[in-house]
Coordinates of C-alpha atoms in Angstrom, one line a residue:
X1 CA 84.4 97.6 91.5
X2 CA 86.5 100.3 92.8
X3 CA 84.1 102.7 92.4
X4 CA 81.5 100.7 94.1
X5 CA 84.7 100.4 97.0
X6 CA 84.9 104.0 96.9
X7 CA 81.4 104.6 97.5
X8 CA 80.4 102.6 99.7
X9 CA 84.2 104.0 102.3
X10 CA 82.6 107.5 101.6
X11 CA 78.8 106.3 103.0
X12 CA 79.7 103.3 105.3
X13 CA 76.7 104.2 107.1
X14 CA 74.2 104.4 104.3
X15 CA 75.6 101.2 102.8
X16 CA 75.2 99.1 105.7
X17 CA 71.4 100.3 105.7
X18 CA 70.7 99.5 102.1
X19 CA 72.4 96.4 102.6
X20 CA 70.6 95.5 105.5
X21 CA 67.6 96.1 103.9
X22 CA 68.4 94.3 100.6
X23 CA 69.4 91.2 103.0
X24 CA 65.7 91.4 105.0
X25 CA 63.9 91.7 101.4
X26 CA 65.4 88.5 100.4
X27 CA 64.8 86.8 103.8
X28 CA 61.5 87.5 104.2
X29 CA 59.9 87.8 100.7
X30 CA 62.3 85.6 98.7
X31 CA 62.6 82.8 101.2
X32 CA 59.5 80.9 101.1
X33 CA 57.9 80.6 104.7
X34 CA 56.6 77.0 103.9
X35 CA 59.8 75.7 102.7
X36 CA 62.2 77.6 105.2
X37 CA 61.4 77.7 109.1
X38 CA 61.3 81.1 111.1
X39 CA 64.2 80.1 113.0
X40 CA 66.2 79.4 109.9
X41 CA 65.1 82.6 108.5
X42 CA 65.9 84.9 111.4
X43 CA 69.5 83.2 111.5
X44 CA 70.5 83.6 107.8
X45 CA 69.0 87.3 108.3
X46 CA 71.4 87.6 111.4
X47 CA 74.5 85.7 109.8
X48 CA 74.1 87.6 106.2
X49 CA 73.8 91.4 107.8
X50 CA 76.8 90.3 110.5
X51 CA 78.6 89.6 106.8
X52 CA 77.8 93.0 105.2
X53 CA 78.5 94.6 108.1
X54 CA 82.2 92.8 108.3
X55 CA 82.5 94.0 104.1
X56 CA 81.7 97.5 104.8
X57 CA 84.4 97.6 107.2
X58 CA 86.9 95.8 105.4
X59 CA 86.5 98.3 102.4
X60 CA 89.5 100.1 103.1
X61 CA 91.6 97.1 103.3
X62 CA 90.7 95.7 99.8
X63 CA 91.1 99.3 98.3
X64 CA 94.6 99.3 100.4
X65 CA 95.6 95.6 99.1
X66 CA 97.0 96.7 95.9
X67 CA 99.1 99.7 96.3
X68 CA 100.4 97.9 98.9
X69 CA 101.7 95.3 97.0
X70 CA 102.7 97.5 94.4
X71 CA 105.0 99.4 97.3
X72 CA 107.0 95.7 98.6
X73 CA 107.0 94.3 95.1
X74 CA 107.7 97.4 92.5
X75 CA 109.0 99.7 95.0
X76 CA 106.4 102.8 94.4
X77 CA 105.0 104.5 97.6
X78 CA 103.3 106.8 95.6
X79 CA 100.1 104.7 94.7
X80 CA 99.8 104.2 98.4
X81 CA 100.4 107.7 99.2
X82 CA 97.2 108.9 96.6
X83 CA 94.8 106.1 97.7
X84 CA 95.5 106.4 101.5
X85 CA 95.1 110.4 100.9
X86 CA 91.2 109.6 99.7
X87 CA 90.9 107.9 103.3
X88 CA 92.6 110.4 105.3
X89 CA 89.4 113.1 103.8
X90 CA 86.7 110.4 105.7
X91 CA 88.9 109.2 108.7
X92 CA 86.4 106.8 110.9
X93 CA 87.1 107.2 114.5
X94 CA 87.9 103.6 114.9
X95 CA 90.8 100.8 114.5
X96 CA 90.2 101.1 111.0
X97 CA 90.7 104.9 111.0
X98 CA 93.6 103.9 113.2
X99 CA 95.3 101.6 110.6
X100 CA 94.6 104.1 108.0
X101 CA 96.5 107.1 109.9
X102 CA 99.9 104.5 109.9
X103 CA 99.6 103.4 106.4
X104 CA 99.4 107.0 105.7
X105 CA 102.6 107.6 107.6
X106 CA 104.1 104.6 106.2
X107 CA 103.7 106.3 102.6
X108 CA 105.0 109.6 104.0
X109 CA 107.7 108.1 105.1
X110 CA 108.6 106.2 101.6
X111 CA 108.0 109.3 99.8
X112 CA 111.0 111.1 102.3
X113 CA 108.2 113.0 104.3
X114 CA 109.5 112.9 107.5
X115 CA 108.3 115.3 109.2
X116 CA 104.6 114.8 108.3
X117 CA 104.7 111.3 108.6
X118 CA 105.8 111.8 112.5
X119 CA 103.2 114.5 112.7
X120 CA 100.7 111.7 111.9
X121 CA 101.5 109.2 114.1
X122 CA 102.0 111.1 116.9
X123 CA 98.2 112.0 116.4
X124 CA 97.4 108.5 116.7
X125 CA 95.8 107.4 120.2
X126 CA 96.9 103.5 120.3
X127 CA 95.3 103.2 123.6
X128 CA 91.9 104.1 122.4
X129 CA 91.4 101.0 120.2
X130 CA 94.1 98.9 121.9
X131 CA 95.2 96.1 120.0
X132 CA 98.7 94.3 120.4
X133 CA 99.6 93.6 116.9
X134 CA 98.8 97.4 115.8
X135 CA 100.7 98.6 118.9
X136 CA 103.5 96.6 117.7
X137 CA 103.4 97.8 113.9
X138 CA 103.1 101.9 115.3
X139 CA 106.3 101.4 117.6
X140 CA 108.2 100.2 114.6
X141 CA 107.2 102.4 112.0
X142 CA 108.1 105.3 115.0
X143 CA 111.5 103.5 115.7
X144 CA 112.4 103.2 112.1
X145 CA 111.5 107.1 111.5
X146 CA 113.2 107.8 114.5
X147 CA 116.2 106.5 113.0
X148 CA 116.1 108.1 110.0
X149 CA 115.8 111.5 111.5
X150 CA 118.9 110.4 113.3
X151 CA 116.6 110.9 117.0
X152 CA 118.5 107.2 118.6
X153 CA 117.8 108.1 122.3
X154 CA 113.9 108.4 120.5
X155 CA 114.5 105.2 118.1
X156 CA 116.1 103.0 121.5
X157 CA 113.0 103.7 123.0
X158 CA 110.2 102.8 120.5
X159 CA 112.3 99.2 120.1
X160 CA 112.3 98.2 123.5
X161 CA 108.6 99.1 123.5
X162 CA 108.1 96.9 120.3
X163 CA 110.0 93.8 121.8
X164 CA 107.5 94.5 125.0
X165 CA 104.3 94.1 122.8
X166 CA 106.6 91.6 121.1
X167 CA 107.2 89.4 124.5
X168 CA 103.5 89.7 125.5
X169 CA 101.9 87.9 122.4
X170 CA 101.2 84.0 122.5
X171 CA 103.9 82.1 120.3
X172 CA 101.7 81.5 117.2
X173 CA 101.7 81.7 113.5
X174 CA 100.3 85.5 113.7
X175 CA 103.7 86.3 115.6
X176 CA 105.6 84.2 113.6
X177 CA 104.4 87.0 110.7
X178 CA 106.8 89.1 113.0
X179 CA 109.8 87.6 113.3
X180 CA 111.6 89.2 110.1
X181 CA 110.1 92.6 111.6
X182 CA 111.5 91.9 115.0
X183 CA 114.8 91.6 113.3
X184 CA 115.3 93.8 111.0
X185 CA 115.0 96.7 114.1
X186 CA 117.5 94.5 116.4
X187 CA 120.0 94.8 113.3
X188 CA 119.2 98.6 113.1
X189 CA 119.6 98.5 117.0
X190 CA 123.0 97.2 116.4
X191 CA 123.5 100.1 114.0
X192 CA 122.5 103.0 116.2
X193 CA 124.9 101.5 119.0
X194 CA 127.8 101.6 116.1
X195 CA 128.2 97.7 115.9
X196 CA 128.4 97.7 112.4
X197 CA 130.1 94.4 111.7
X198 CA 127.1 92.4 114.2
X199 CA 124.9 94.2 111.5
X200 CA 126.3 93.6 108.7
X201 CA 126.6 89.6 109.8
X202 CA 123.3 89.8 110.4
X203 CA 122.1 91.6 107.4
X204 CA 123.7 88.7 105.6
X205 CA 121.3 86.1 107.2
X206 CA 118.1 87.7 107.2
X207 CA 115.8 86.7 104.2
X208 CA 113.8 89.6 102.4
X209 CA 110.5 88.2 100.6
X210 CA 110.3 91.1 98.9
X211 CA 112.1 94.1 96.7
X212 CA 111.8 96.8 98.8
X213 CA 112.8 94.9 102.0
X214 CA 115.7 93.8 99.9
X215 CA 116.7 97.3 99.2
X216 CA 116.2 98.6 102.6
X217 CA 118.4 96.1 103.7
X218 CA 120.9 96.9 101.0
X219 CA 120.8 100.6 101.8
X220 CA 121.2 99.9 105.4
X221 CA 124.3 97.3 104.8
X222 CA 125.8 100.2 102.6
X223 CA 125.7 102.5 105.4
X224 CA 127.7 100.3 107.9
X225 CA 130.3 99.3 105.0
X226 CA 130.3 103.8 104.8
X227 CA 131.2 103.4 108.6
X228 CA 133.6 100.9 108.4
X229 CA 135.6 102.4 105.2
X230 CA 134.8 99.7 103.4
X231 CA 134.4 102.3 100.0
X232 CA 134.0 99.7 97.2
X233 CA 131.3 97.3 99.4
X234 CA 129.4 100.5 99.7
X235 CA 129.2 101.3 96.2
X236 CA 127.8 98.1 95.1
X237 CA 125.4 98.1 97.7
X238 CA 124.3 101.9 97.0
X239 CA 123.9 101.3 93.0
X240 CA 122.1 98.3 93.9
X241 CA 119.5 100.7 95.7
X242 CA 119.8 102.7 92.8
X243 CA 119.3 100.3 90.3
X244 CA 116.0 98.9 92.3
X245 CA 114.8 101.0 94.2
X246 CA 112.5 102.4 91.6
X247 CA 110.8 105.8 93.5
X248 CA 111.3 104.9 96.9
X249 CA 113.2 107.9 98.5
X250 CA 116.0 105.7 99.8
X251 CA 117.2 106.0 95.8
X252 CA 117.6 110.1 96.4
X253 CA 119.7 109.1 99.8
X254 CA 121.9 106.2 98.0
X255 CA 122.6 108.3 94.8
X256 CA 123.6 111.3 97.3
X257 CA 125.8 108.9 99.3
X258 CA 127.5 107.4 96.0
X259 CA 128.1 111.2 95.1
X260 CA 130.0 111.9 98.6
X261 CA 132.1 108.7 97.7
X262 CA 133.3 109.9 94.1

């Protein structure tokens, strides 16, 4: 199937044609025009291409699904980083190319690529394709790079833009999906501005449904126990990201931070 997948994301154009084609075939020849009425013909013809047409786009998604999932539940960007690499070489110019572009910077940045990944997204016109749940998702990937390149003034920024789009969506389920998001960068707020007991309280209520959100919030709870001198909290928390954090480059920083302490 992934073949087919594959195929089809190199040749969108040519797939939608055959399928097109394949979907008029079977509308007008296999559909008997006694049993079936024009009307009801020229609508399942209309509702059956809008379908492959809505398949063909969604090809990237479904070849995206897994690694995903194999980055927040076995911690290993790298699956993302080789599938998303196959997109980048057949970028569309559209949302989806747009989506493609952040979770190529996403794996960059899991992979400690830091510099490319920013590269990347600063390539990325939101305003062309506007939509306020992307916008939302590139201002906190930016914030959280930000962070990590130890750019605050930069990082500040990109979160008050993120609580912006954040404000401006209608309160249902869809931005309920970003509460945990919206959190986890207040508590990293509260890092940046050196309260590192507010974010260490907070760290200690926020749920993590997955691994790696667990050990990012591990790694970042060991670096305020670092700041407050609080050695042996530190330690746990930093062989914790060890232990777990499988090939996520946050392992290379926690093992080089356990070093420092020993």
């Amino acid at each position: 199937m992934k073949s087919i997948y594959r195929c089809i994301l190199a040749h969108p154009k040519p797939a939608k044609f055959i399928l097109a084609l394949l979907v008029t075939f079977f509308c007008v020849y296999v559909m008997d025009a006694e049993t079936f009425s024009f009307g009801f013909r020229f609508f399942m013809a209309f509702s059956l291409i809008f379908s492959c047409y809505t398949f063909v786009n969604s090809v990237s998604d479904l070849l995206l699904r897994e690694p995903l999932e194999k980055l927040e539940q076995y911690c290993d960007p790298y699956p993302l980083l080789a599938e998303v690499e196959i997109h980048m070489k057949k970028l569309p110019d559209s949302f989806q190319g747009q989506m493609i572009q952040i979770n190529y910077a996403l794996a960059l940045v899991q992979t400690g690529s830091y510099e490319k990944a920013l590269e990347v997204l600063e390539a990325v016109d939101m305003d062309k394709y506007p939509n306020p749940i992307a916008k939302f998702i590139y201002y906190n990937n930016l914030c959280d790079l930000m962070t990590r390149l130890d750019r605050y003034p930069e990082a500040d920024s990109w979160y008050r833009k993120s609580l912006e789009i954040l404000d401006s969506l209608p309160n249902n389920r869809l931005k309920g999906r970003l509460d945990r998001t919206e959190a986890m960068n207040a508590i990293e707020a509260l890092y940046r501005d050196q309260d590192y007991a507010g974010a260490l309280r907070r760290l200690a209520r926020i749920p993590c449904p997955t691994p790696r959100a667990v050990v990012d919030a591990a790694l970042l709870a060991a670096r305020c126990n670092l700041a407050l001198e609080e050695w042996d909290k530190a330690k746990e928390k930093l062989q914790y990201v060890i232990d777990n954090g499988n090939r996520l480059q946050c392992v290379t920083e926690a093992k080089q931070l356990l070093n420092n302490l020993n």
